[in-house]
Tab-separated table of C-alpha atoms in Angstrom:
chain	number	residue	atom	x	y	z
A	300	MET	CA	76.720	62.390	101.755
A	301	THR	CA	74.040	62.747	99.481
A	302	ALA	CA	74.206	65.216	96.528
A	303	ALA	CA	71.298	66.874	94.117
A	304	GLU	CA	71.398	66.065	90.292
A	305	PRO	CA	74.070	68.063	88.541
A	306	THR	CA	73.016	70.633	86.598
A	307	PRO	CA	74.007	70.005	82.651
A	308	VAL	CA	76.559	72.266	81.259
A	309	PRO	CA	76.500	74.041	77.828
A	310	ASP	CA	79.177	73.002	75.603
A	311	LEU	CA	82.521	74.895	75.098
A	312	ALA	CA	84.054	73.556	72.124
A	313	HIS	CA	82.555	76.598	70.271
A	314	ILE	CA	85.626	78.576	72.512
A	315	ASP	CA	88.571	78.616	70.857
A	316	GLY	CA	91.803	77.447	72.581
A	317	THR	CA	90.716	75.566	75.260
A	318	ILE	CA	91.423	72.198	75.711
A	319	ARG	CA	89.124	69.694	77.919
A	320	ILE	CA	88.551	66.350	78.086
A	321	GLU	CA	85.784	65.880	76.127
A	322	SER	CA	87.510	67.560	73.173
A	323	HIS	CA	90.949	66.520	74.190
A	324	PRO	CA	90.663	63.067	75.711
A	325	ARG	CA	93.609	61.873	77.800
A	326	PRO	CA	95.346	60.116	74.886
A	327	VAL	CA	95.001	63.446	72.829
A	328	ALA	CA	96.006	65.609	75.668
A	329	THR	CA	98.744	63.854	77.503
A	330	PRO	CA	101.128	64.298	74.961
A	331	ILE	CA	100.305	68.277	74.603
A	332	ILE	CA	100.935	68.445	78.464
A	333	MET	CA	104.252	66.248	77.650
A	334	ASP	CA	105.459	68.312	74.962
A	335	ARG	CA	105.374	71.725	77.580
A	336	LEU	CA	107.396	70.036	79.765
A	337	ARG	CA	111.001	71.012	79.899
A	338	SER	CA	114.221	69.733	81.886
A	339	VAL	CA	114.928	73.737	82.268
A	340	TYR	CA	113.600	77.053	81.639
A	341	PRO	CA	114.927	79.783	80.113
A	342	HIS	CA	115.526	82.695	82.863
A	343	HIS	CA	113.127	85.628	80.749
A	344	GLN	CA	109.989	82.616	80.750
A	345	VAL	CA	110.139	82.170	84.070
A	346	PHE	CA	110.376	85.533	85.330
A	347	GLY	CA	109.891	88.258	82.578
A	348	GLU	CA	106.279	89.533	82.837
A	349	PHE	CA	106.257	87.991	86.381
A	350	CYS	CA	108.319	88.150	88.817
A	351	THR	CA	107.166	85.267	91.819
A	352	VAL	CA	109.128	83.822	94.715
A	353	GLN	CA	107.403	82.006	97.583
A	354	GLY	CA	108.822	79.953	100.420
A	355	TYR	CA	108.487	78.051	103.991
A	356	VAL	CA	108.754	80.511	107.191
A	357	ASP	CA	108.555	78.228	110.307
A	358	ALA	CA	106.637	81.306	112.575
A	359	PRO	CA	102.821	81.556	113.058
A	360	PRO	CA	101.463	82.529	109.729
A	361	ARG	CA	99.058	84.957	111.985
A	362	GLU	CA	102.117	86.719	113.553
A	363	LEU	CA	103.500	86.936	110.438
A	364	PHE	CA	100.827	88.777	108.716
A	365	ASP	CA	100.916	90.990	111.558
A	366	TRP	CA	104.466	92.213	111.348
A	367	LEU	CA	104.503	92.204	107.358
A	368	SER	CA	101.225	94.556	107.631
A	369	ASP	CA	103.283	97.113	109.010
A	370	THR	CA	105.273	99.094	106.430
A	371	ARG	CA	108.158	99.475	108.635
A	372	SER	CA	108.404	95.967	108.467
A	373	LEU	CA	109.858	96.855	105.184
A	374	GLU	CA	113.095	98.400	106.611
A	375	GLU	CA	113.799	95.108	108.506
A	376	TRP	CA	113.206	92.518	105.804
A	377	THR	CA	114.333	94.197	102.162
A	378	TYR	CA	117.937	94.871	101.006
A	379	SER	CA	117.843	98.832	100.857
A	380	LEU	CA	114.530	100.459	102.023
A	381	ARG	CA	115.750	102.488	105.322
A	382	GLY	CA	114.245	105.392	107.073
A	383	PHE	CA	110.543	104.915	106.978
A	384	ARG	CA	108.357	108.187	107.803
A	385	GLU	CA	104.664	108.478	107.647
A	386	THR	CA	103.781	111.415	105.498
A	387	ASP	CA	101.315	114.138	106.156
A	388	GLU	CA	98.590	111.776	103.799
A	389	PRO	CA	97.758	109.243	106.121
A	390	GLY	CA	99.225	105.586	105.373
A	391	LEU	CA	101.540	106.883	103.206
A	392	TRP	CA	105.102	106.091	103.967
A	393	VAL	CA	108.244	107.895	102.612
A	394	ALA	CA	111.707	105.906	103.141
A	395	GLN	CA	115.204	105.987	100.848
A	396	ASP	CA	115.709	103.395	98.489
A	397	ARG	CA	119.321	103.017	98.875
A	398	LEU	CA	119.705	101.122	95.773
A	399	GLY	CA	119.721	104.577	94.338
A	400	PRO	CA	121.704	107.994	95.521
A	401	ALA	CA	119.275	110.334	96.886
A	402	THR	CA	116.350	108.435	96.032
A	403	GLU	CA	112.935	108.551	97.464
A	404	ILE	CA	110.234	105.426	97.979
A	405	TYR	CA	106.655	105.871	99.001
A	406	THR	CA	104.650	103.063	100.065
A	407	ARG	CA	101.246	102.547	100.984
A	408	THR	CA	100.574	99.073	102.434
A	409	VAL	CA	96.944	97.610	101.315
A	410	THR	CA	96.083	94.342	103.862
A	411	ASN	CA	93.296	91.978	104.018
A	412	ALA	CA	93.421	90.277	107.695
A	413	ASP	CA	90.972	87.536	106.507
A	414	ALA	CA	92.912	86.506	103.314
A	415	MET	CA	96.390	87.338	104.467
A	416	THR	CA	97.259	89.715	101.562
A	417	VAL	CA	99.892	92.156	101.954
A	418	ASP	CA	100.424	94.759	98.791
A	419	TYR	CA	102.922	97.350	99.162
A	420	HIS	CA	102.018	99.620	96.447
A	421	CYS	CA	105.030	101.951	95.992
A	422	ALA	CA	106.524	103.959	93.644
A	423	TRP	CA	110.201	106.208	93.370
A	424	ASP	CA	110.435	109.752	93.559
A	425	GLN	CA	106.782	110.730	93.873
A	426	GLY	CA	103.816	109.414	95.950
A	427	GLU	CA	100.456	110.254	93.424
A	428	HIS	CA	100.930	107.050	90.855
A	429	LEU	CA	102.191	104.237	93.286
A	430	TRP	CA	102.588	101.126	90.400
A	431	MET	CA	105.619	99.377	92.159
A	432	VAL	CA	103.397	96.883	93.624
A	433	TYR	CA	104.256	94.130	95.537
A	434	LEU	CA	101.557	91.593	95.968
A	435	MET	CA	102.198	89.208	99.040
A	436	ARG	CA	100.054	86.895	100.551
A	437	VAL	CA	100.711	84.632	104.039
A	438	VAL	CA	99.522	80.992	104.227
A	439	ASP	CA	99.063	78.701	106.928
A	440	ALA	CA	101.523	75.952	106.477
A	441	GLN	CA	99.281	73.221	108.476
A	442	VAL	CA	96.349	73.759	105.511
A	443	VAL	CA	99.142	73.461	102.447
A	444	PHE	CA	101.694	71.293	103.724
A	445	ASP	CA	100.476	69.583	106.787
A	446	ARG	CA	103.119	71.115	109.238
A	447	PRO	CA	102.876	73.865	111.787
A	448	GLY	CA	104.179	77.745	110.073
A	449	SER	CA	103.553	79.563	107.410
A	450	VAL	CA	103.879	79.768	103.317
A	451	VAL	CA	104.522	83.781	101.873
A	452	LEU	CA	103.514	84.219	98.252
A	453	TRP	CA	104.960	86.927	96.635
A	454	THR	CA	104.253	88.846	93.025
A	455	ASN	CA	105.734	91.277	91.172
A	456	CYS	CA	104.534	92.149	87.746
A	457	HIS	CA	106.582	93.696	84.980
A	458	HIS	CA	104.076	97.634	84.775
A	459	PRO	CA	105.474	99.035	81.529
A	460	PHE	CA	106.748	101.946	84.012
A	461	TYR	CA	109.767	99.406	84.851
A	462	GLU	CA	110.787	99.992	81.202
A	463	GLU	CA	110.530	103.482	81.083
A	464	ASN	CA	110.504	106.698	83.950
A	465	PRO	CA	107.052	107.777	83.031
A	466	PHE	CA	107.520	110.922	85.706
A	467	PRO	CA	111.589	111.505	85.104
A	468	ASP	CA	111.003	115.318	86.341
A	469	LYS	CA	110.251	113.761	89.629
A	470	ALA	CA	114.197	112.599	90.012
A	471	PRO	CA	117.089	113.456	91.432
A	472	ALA	CA	119.386	115.356	89.044
A	473	GLY	CA	121.565	113.051	87.006
A	474	ARG	CA	120.204	110.136	89.180
A	475	PRO	CA	122.998	107.091	86.792
A	476	VAL	CA	119.646	104.263	87.482
A	477	TRP	CA	116.143	103.845	87.307
A	478	VAL	CA	114.088	101.079	89.095
A	479	GLY	CA	113.742	99.269	86.246
A	480	ASP	CA	116.845	98.754	85.545
A	481	PHE	CA	117.234	95.889	88.299
A	482	TRP	CA	113.600	94.065	86.535
A	483	ASP	CA	116.230	91.002	85.677
A	484	MET	CA	117.879	90.767	89.018
A	485	PHE	CA	114.487	91.440	90.624
A	486	SER	CA	114.263	87.061	91.021
A	487	ALA	CA	117.399	86.846	92.840
A	488	GLY	CA	116.791	89.847	94.656
A	489	HIS	CA	113.530	89.218	95.626
A	490	GLN	CA	114.633	85.292	97.095
A	491	LEU	CA	117.549	87.429	99.111
A	492	GLU	CA	114.891	89.799	100.353
A	493	LEU	CA	112.057	86.304	101.377
A	494	ASP	CA	115.289	84.758	103.171
A	495	ASN	CA	116.017	87.885	104.883
A	496	LEU	CA	112.089	87.893	105.915
A	497	LYS	CA	112.401	84.417	106.825
A	498	ALA	CA	115.617	84.312	108.813
A	499	ILE	CA	113.977	87.129	110.815
A	500	ALA	CA	111.095	85.714	111.917
A	501	GLU	CA	112.556	82.238	112.280
A	502	TYR	CA	114.875	83.981	114.816
A	503	ARG	CA	112.122	85.704	116.694
A	504	HIS	CA	109.688	82.925	117.023
A	505	SER	CA	112.656	80.344	118.095
A	506	HIS	CA	113.893	83.055	120.660
A	507	ASP	CA	110.325	83.243	122.133
A	508	LEU	CA	110.182	87.330	120.710
A	509	PRO	CA	107.414	88.482	119.024
A	510	LEU	CA	107.659	88.772	115.780
A	511	THR	CA	106.774	92.205	115.312
A	512	PRO	CA	109.192	93.859	117.158
A	513	ASP	CA	108.326	96.764	119.975
A	514	TRP	CA	109.543	99.707	118.125
A	515	MET	CA	107.257	99.165	115.488
A	516	ARG	CA	104.206	99.081	117.778
A	517	LYS	CA	104.386	102.401	119.036
B	300	MET	CA	104.523	115.968	101.381
B	301	THR	CA	106.028	116.673	104.929
B	302	ALA	CA	106.886	113.646	107.249
B	303	ALA	CA	108.228	112.971	110.572
B	304	GLU	CA	111.470	112.145	112.000
B	305	PRO	CA	112.182	108.246	111.104
B	306	THR	CA	112.285	105.795	114.659
B	307	PRO	CA	115.804	104.325	114.660
B	308	VAL	CA	115.551	100.799	113.946
B	309	PRO	CA	117.433	98.312	116.319
B	310	ASP	CA	120.566	96.614	114.292
B	311	LEU	CA	119.701	92.939	113.089
B	312	ALA	CA	123.216	91.829	112.200
B	313	HIS	CA	123.061	89.525	114.660
B	314	ILE	CA	120.588	87.139	113.049
B	315	ASP	CA	122.299	85.057	110.421
B	316	GLY	CA	121.233	84.305	107.181
B	317	THR	CA	120.453	88.151	106.594
B	318	ILE	CA	121.865	90.346	103.454
B	319	ARG	CA	121.245	94.156	104.173
B	320	ILE	CA	122.654	96.959	102.675
B	321	GLU	CA	124.489	97.728	105.704
B	322	SER	CA	126.222	94.362	106.247
B	323	HIS	CA	126.333	93.945	102.658
B	324	PRO	CA	126.961	96.996	100.825
B	325	ARG	CA	125.740	97.004	97.214
B	326	PRO	CA	129.705	95.848	95.707
B	327	VAL	CA	129.439	92.972	98.155
B	328	ALA	CA	125.484	92.168	97.752
B	329	THR	CA	125.393	92.675	93.621
B	330	PRO	CA	127.828	89.580	92.987
B	331	ILE	CA	126.099	87.444	95.304
B	332	ILE	CA	122.593	87.724	93.465
B	333	MET	CA	124.570	87.922	89.959
B	334	ASP	CA	125.961	84.667	90.890
B	335	ARG	CA	122.096	83.293	91.583
B	336	LEU	CA	121.162	84.478	88.155
B	337	ARG	CA	121.047	81.534	86.100
B	338	SER	CA	120.488	81.449	81.724
B	339	VAL	CA	117.898	78.548	82.494
B	340	TYR	CA	116.383	77.165	85.843
B	341	PRO	CA	115.556	73.306	86.512
B	342	HIS	CA	112.501	71.734	86.473
B	343	HIS	CA	112.706	70.618	90.017
B	344	GLN	CA	113.574	74.133	90.991
B	345	VAL	CA	111.069	76.034	89.667
B	346	PHE	CA	107.984	73.562	89.946
B	347	GLY	CA	109.389	70.937	93.053
B	348	GLU	CA	107.876	72.838	95.837
B	349	PHE	CA	105.364	75.017	94.680
B	350	CYS	CA	103.571	75.352	91.268
B	351	THR	CA	102.561	78.786	90.428
B	352	VAL	CA	101.394	79.717	86.822
B	353	GLN	CA	99.983	83.263	86.488
B	354	GLY	CA	98.452	84.929	83.386
B	355	TYR	CA	97.142	88.132	81.757
B	356	VAL	CA	93.257	87.739	81.487
B	357	ASP	CA	91.464	90.492	79.020
B	358	ALA	CA	88.013	90.414	81.189
B	359	PRO	CA	86.917	92.786	84.043
B	360	PRO	CA	88.843	91.752	87.397
B	361	ARG	CA	85.336	91.617	89.327
B	362	GLU	CA	83.245	89.978	87.051
B	363	LEU	CA	85.817	87.170	86.914
B	364	PHE	CA	86.470	87.260	90.662
B	365	ASP	CA	82.566	86.367	90.629
B	366	TRP	CA	83.012	83.936	87.967
B	367	LEU	CA	85.600	81.682	89.509
B	368	SER	CA	84.123	82.338	93.027
B	369	ASP	CA	81.664	79.627	92.030
B	370	THR	CA	82.588	76.470	92.359
B	371	ARG	CA	80.984	74.945	89.679
B	372	SER	CA	83.115	77.154	87.536
B	373	LEU	CA	85.890	74.507	87.736
B	374	GLU	CA	83.817	71.979	85.422
B	375	GLU	CA	84.156	74.680	83.106
B	376	TRP	CA	87.696	75.612	82.751
B	377	THR	CA	89.593	73.437	84.472
B	378	TYR	CA	90.328	69.653	82.290
B	379	SER	CA	88.424	67.041	83.692
B	380	LEU	CA	86.324	68.148	87.059
B	381	ARG	CA	82.578	67.472	85.923
B	382	GLY	CA	79.773	66.744	86.862
B	383	PHE	CA	79.349	68.854	90.409
B	384	ARG	CA	76.742	68.281	93.060
B	385	GLU	CA	76.735	70.283	96.134
B	386	THR	CA	76.395	67.803	99.230
B	387	ASP	CA	74.473	67.540	101.913
B	388	GLU	CA	76.990	69.866	103.620
B	389	PRO	CA	76.308	73.430	102.491
B	390	GLY	CA	79.528	74.621	100.152
B	391	LEU	CA	80.789	71.452	100.013
B	392	TRP	CA	80.969	69.939	96.511
B	393	VAL	CA	80.911	67.037	94.801
B	394	ALA	CA	82.099	66.124	91.633
B	395	GLN	CA	84.290	63.785	88.910
B	396	ASP	CA	87.733	63.807	88.181
B	397	ARG	CA	88.053	62.319	84.965
B	398	LEU	CA	91.476	61.739	85.377
B	399	GLY	CA	91.073	59.168	87.556
B	400	PRO	CA	88.176	55.825	86.784
B	401	ALA	CA	85.440	56.312	88.912
B	402	THR	CA	87.509	59.175	90.947
B	403	GLU	CA	85.355	61.705	93.275
B	404	ILE	CA	86.576	64.941	94.070
B	405	TYR	CA	85.263	67.092	96.987
B	406	THR	CA	85.204	70.968	96.909
B	407	ARG	CA	85.069	73.852	99.199
B	408	THR	CA	85.613	77.065	98.068
B	409	VAL	CA	86.708	80.067	100.289
B	410	THR	CA	86.734	82.966	98.606
B	411	ASN	CA	87.322	86.914	99.658
B	412	ALA	CA	85.730	89.511	97.724
B	413	ASP	CA	87.560	92.582	98.942
B	414	ALA	CA	91.409	90.923	98.590
B	415	MET	CA	89.845	88.872	95.486
B	416	THR	CA	91.323	85.300	96.281
B	417	VAL	CA	89.359	82.032	95.420
B	418	ASP	CA	90.835	79.003	97.420
B	419	TYR	CA	89.339	75.966	96.179
B	420	HIS	CA	90.226	73.452	98.786
B	421	CYS	CA	89.713	70.170	97.533
B	422	ALA	CA	90.422	66.121	97.916
B	423	TRP	CA	89.852	62.731	95.547
B	424	ASP	CA	87.562	60.556	97.499
B	425	GLN	CA	86.646	62.030	100.916
B	426	GLY	CA	85.371	65.615	101.496
B	427	GLU	CA	86.825	65.231	105.763
B	428	HIS	CA	90.132	66.476	105.141
B	429	LEU	CA	90.585	68.924	101.409
B	430	TRP	CA	94.675	68.918	101.360
B	431	MET	CA	94.193	69.767	97.801
B	432	VAL	CA	94.520	73.611	98.158
B	433	TYR	CA	94.369	75.896	94.691
B	434	LEU	CA	95.302	79.359	95.665
B	435	MET	CA	94.214	81.977	93.350
B	436	ARG	CA	94.061	85.593	93.018
B	437	VAL	CA	92.408	88.112	90.837
B	438	VAL	CA	94.591	91.386	90.398
B	439	ASP	CA	93.474	94.356	88.479
B	440	ALA	CA	95.614	94.452	85.544
B	441	GLN	CA	95.161	98.757	85.678
B	442	VAL	CA	97.150	98.426	88.977
B	443	VAL	CA	100.183	96.009	88.141
B	444	PHE	CA	99.854	96.835	84.072
B	445	ASP	CA	98.443	99.767	83.658
B	446	ARG	CA	96.005	98.581	81.367
B	447	PRO	CA	92.222	97.251	81.473
B	448	GLY	CA	91.653	92.942	82.395
B	449	SER	CA	92.827	90.841	85.362
B	450	VAL	CA	95.916	89.155	86.223
B	451	VAL	CA	95.272	85.704	87.552
B	452	LEU	CA	97.823	84.518	90.230
B	453	TRP	CA	97.447	80.628	91.018
B	454	THR	CA	99.651	78.322	93.344
B	455	ASN	CA	99.547	74.983	94.734
B	456	CYS	CA	101.964	73.860	97.328
B	457	HIS	CA	104.000	70.441	97.236
B	458	HIS	CA	101.332	68.797	100.320
B	459	PRO	CA	102.911	65.350	101.674
B	460	PHE	CA	99.870	63.902	100.682
B	461	TYR	CA	100.492	63.578	96.792
B	462	GLU	CA	103.248	61.561	97.797
B	463	GLU	CA	101.154	58.968	99.486
B	464	ASN	CA	97.371	58.553	99.611
B	465	PRO	CA	96.468	59.042	103.461
B	466	PHE	CA	92.852	57.221	102.526
B	467	PRO	CA	93.963	54.502	100.500
B	468	ASP	CA	90.396	52.741	101.860
B	469	LYS	CA	88.590	55.479	100.403
B	470	ALA	CA	89.954	54.830	96.473
B	471	PRO	CA	87.947	53.157	94.024
B	472	ALA	CA	89.401	49.581	94.120
B	473	GLY	CA	91.879	48.852	91.799
B	474	ARG	CA	92.250	52.396	90.654
B	475	PRO	CA	95.425	52.355	88.982
B	476	VAL	CA	96.717	56.602	89.403
B	477	TRP	CA	97.073	58.830	92.310
B	478	VAL	CA	96.708	62.416	92.461
B	479	GLY	CA	100.182	62.993	92.992
B	480	ASP	CA	101.387	60.824	90.266
B	481	PHE	CA	100.527	64.124	88.574
B	482	TRP	CA	102.075	66.306	90.374
B	483	ASP	CA	105.527	66.731	88.114
B	484	MET	CA	103.121	67.583	84.973
B	485	PHE	CA	101.353	70.143	87.166
B	486	SER	CA	103.109	73.360	85.622
B	487	ALA	CA	102.177	71.972	82.062
B	488	GLY	CA	98.594	71.052	82.933
B	489	HIS	CA	97.624	74.282	85.249
B	490	GLN	CA	99.169	76.750	82.587
B	491	LEU	CA	96.524	74.588	80.276
B	492	GLU	CA	93.794	75.165	82.613
B	493	LEU	CA	94.539	78.779	83.028
B	494	ASP	CA	94.956	79.325	79.542
B	495	ASN	CA	91.037	77.656	79.305
B	496	LEU	CA	89.765	80.231	82.032
B	497	LYS	CA	91.513	82.894	79.816
B	498	ALA	CA	90.146	81.692	76.541
B	499	ILE	CA	86.798	81.319	78.252
B	500	ALA	CA	86.314	84.777	79.921
B	501	GLU	CA	87.890	86.847	77.053
B	502	TYR	CA	85.709	84.873	74.822
B	503	ARG	CA	82.439	85.980	76.724
B	504	HIS	CA	84.022	89.408	77.426
B	505	SER	CA	84.594	90.002	74.084
B	506	HIS	CA	80.984	88.574	72.748
B	507	ASP	CA	79.213	90.767	75.598
B	508	LEU	CA	78.147	87.747	77.330
B	509	PRO	CA	78.084	87.795	81.207
B	510	LEU	CA	81.168	85.939	82.605
B	511	THR	CA	78.947	83.725	84.772
B	512	PRO	CA	77.034	82.039	82.560
B	513	ASP	CA	73.061	82.141	83.350
B	514	TRP	CA	72.748	78.269	84.449
B	515	MET	CA	75.721	79.278	86.814
B	516	ARG	CA	73.292	81.736	88.425
B	517	LYS	CA	70.230	79.572	88.898
């Protein structure tokens, strides 16, 4: 392959906080990097501001994406979201989050079939401001792991409303919990739910069942 | 809001490996989750199979996406990729990875403007099989953090070729390193590069400069 001459790139050394090979050659940068590696990392550093879980699923990525794209798939692979009904606002669903007594959760699922992103925009108690955002993405494992199947990436960001319920008037009277009380358990909780997702998808794929069950296609 | 009756959902208890509130009510599931939480997590558990870094950037998401969508932005925010030239295969770029002596890296950037995904499909030494995949995504911080700006998510998967160069004949003779030698440093190395990205984007945004520099628009 031939290639044109590269464009000369203006220097960036005037921007504080950059570490580039020109200003920090390998003998300078390597100890900086080594100094940031740890044998262990504290929970808060790994799962404080973001909660990301990810995993391999032995099922075809396109079918997996299609299943997850249906809001009702949450009824299957989540721990506690049940009884999904579409509201009279198209695409906005309401369900119970059985983590809380008498707690409704609203969900609007935003997907992109080309990028295979599946974002669940959710909130407890009200459907006007969907601030609990589950950012998910299905990736073809052939591309990233050289094997058939899927990779699922899943990130939640620690939105400030997790710290304090912005709509206390919408909560059922006397509810003893707020969804943000569970933030510190999200890492293990979401891994558990990703394990559910994997178990269900792999069961169906290995039994030649459609990943999206018939009842969900109706 | 009114809603239709929920569809009855078939039981999933026959699928091994699922933990759902029906089979595992909260008094059963909570100790399982607590038992999986740790005060610290070993490096290999956090960064063994996947290397994900993420962070907040105080710059508008659409402009940030546009900058990252240009393969030549790697020339700016990466530590060691320099001298990008487009090959005669449209969209396939070649550069030097100065981590290795005389090492060429090929890159094809696949983006999705709606999902704001930016995937850099790369490989050392050859451009036919781009197996080093940098999966990135820009997210609107207003949605996930209730503040202006962007969130950048970035995941690499531990592709088996990191363990062994599948195209040794393409490597320059006697090269002492392989890209996979650096896998265990990717967490800190990619965080360093994400810090570069953040520093450059925030410098430009705070100085009313376009995030994508003029030379890159030519």
